[in-house]
Tab-separated table of C-alpha atoms in Angstrom:
chain	number	residue	atom	x	y	z
A	215	MET	CA	152.109	81.345	64.889
A	216	GLU	CA	149.366	83.932	65.223
A	217	ILE	CA	145.938	83.487	63.671
A	218	ASN	CA	144.605	86.457	61.722
A	219	SER	CA	141.092	87.799	62.241
A	220	GLN	CA	139.717	86.165	59.098
A	221	GLU	CA	140.824	82.731	60.330
A	222	LYS	CA	139.319	83.455	63.766
A	223	ASP	CA	136.017	84.336	62.093
A	224	ARG	CA	136.116	81.159	60.009
A	225	MET	CA	136.814	79.041	63.078
A	226	TRP	CA	133.916	80.704	64.952
A	227	LEU	CA	131.548	80.049	62.047
A	228	ASN	CA	132.590	76.400	61.857
A	229	GLU	CA	132.011	75.967	65.599
A	230	THR	CA	128.696	77.848	65.660
A	231	PHE	CA	126.879	76.818	62.467
A	232	LEU	CA	126.315	73.397	60.949
A	233	THR	CA	125.375	72.381	57.415
A	234	SER	CA	122.323	70.205	56.871
A	235	GLU	CA	124.466	67.043	56.672
A	236	GLU	CA	126.289	67.895	59.899
A	237	ALA	CA	123.053	68.881	61.651
A	238	ALA	CA	121.324	65.636	60.652
A	239	ALA	CA	124.248	63.613	61.989
A	240	PHE	CA	124.255	65.705	65.188
A	241	LEU	CA	120.557	64.944	65.792
A	242	GLY	CA	120.768	61.336	64.629
A	243	ILE	CA	118.072	61.752	61.986
A	244	SER	CA	118.020	61.672	58.195
A	245	LYS	CA	118.695	64.768	56.135
A	246	GLN	CA	115.156	64.593	54.744
A	247	ALA	CA	113.694	64.571	58.264
A	248	LEU	CA	115.843	67.558	59.204
A	249	LEU	CA	114.772	69.525	56.137
A	250	SER	CA	111.146	68.679	56.882
A	251	LEU	CA	111.540	70.044	60.433
A	252	ALA	CA	113.137	73.205	59.053
A	253	LYS	CA	110.384	73.647	56.460
A	254	ARG	CA	107.736	73.341	59.193
A	255	HIS	CA	109.678	75.883	61.317
A	256	LYS	CA	110.369	73.349	64.082
A	257	ILE	CA	114.093	74.113	63.807
A	258	PRO	CA	115.307	77.615	62.916
A	259	SER	CA	117.582	77.765	59.898
A	260	CYS	CA	118.963	80.233	57.414
A	261	LYS	CA	119.589	79.695	53.756
A	262	LYS	CA	122.713	81.076	52.130
A	263	GLY	CA	122.604	80.409	48.420
A	264	LYS	CA	121.892	76.699	48.049
A	265	MET	CA	123.238	75.901	51.508
A	266	MET	CA	121.051	75.692	54.600
A	267	LEU	CA	122.737	76.460	57.925
A	268	PHE	CA	121.650	75.588	61.448
A	269	HIS	CA	122.799	77.190	64.699
A	270	ARG	CA	124.384	74.727	67.127
A	271	ILE	CA	122.391	76.053	70.123
A	272	ASP	CA	119.078	75.497	68.303
A	273	LEU	CA	120.142	71.951	67.486
A	274	GLU	CA	121.150	71.238	71.086
A	275	LEU	CA	117.720	72.408	72.262
A	276	ARG	CA	116.022	70.243	69.639
A	277	ARG	CA	118.099	67.213	70.659
A	278	GLU	CA	116.971	67.640	74.286
A	279	LYS	CA	113.332	67.943	73.190
A	280	GLN	CA	113.729	64.981	70.833
A	281	THR	CA	115.171	62.835	73.633
A	282	ALA	CA	112.258	63.745	75.920
A	283	LEU	CA	109.734	62.903	73.200
A	284	ARG	CA	111.406	59.549	72.500
A	285	ASP	CA	111.350	58.706	76.203
A	286	LYS	CA	107.660	59.614	76.423
A	287	TYR	CA	106.391	57.897	73.283
A	288	ARG	CA	108.855	55.019	72.958
A	289	PRO	CA	109.485	53.709	76.476
A	290	TYR	CA	110.011	50.205	75.097
A	291	ASP	CA	113.239	51.314	73.349
A	292	LYS	CA	115.093	51.454	76.672
């Protein structure tokens, strides 16, 4: 069965962009913390209607930075 171009586009969007709930789970933080980071321009986001979307690459970079910060400021958590 062949996938049409609209389905390919939908699959690409689902792989590339995350909703605020998905992004918060990806980073391991609360949705409120994520929205606060977005409001302070610490994480790039785009708003489409009432939905806020986050690019997966931006979230991966933030997760790396977040891990480094936790290691620096919370060494006792290890």
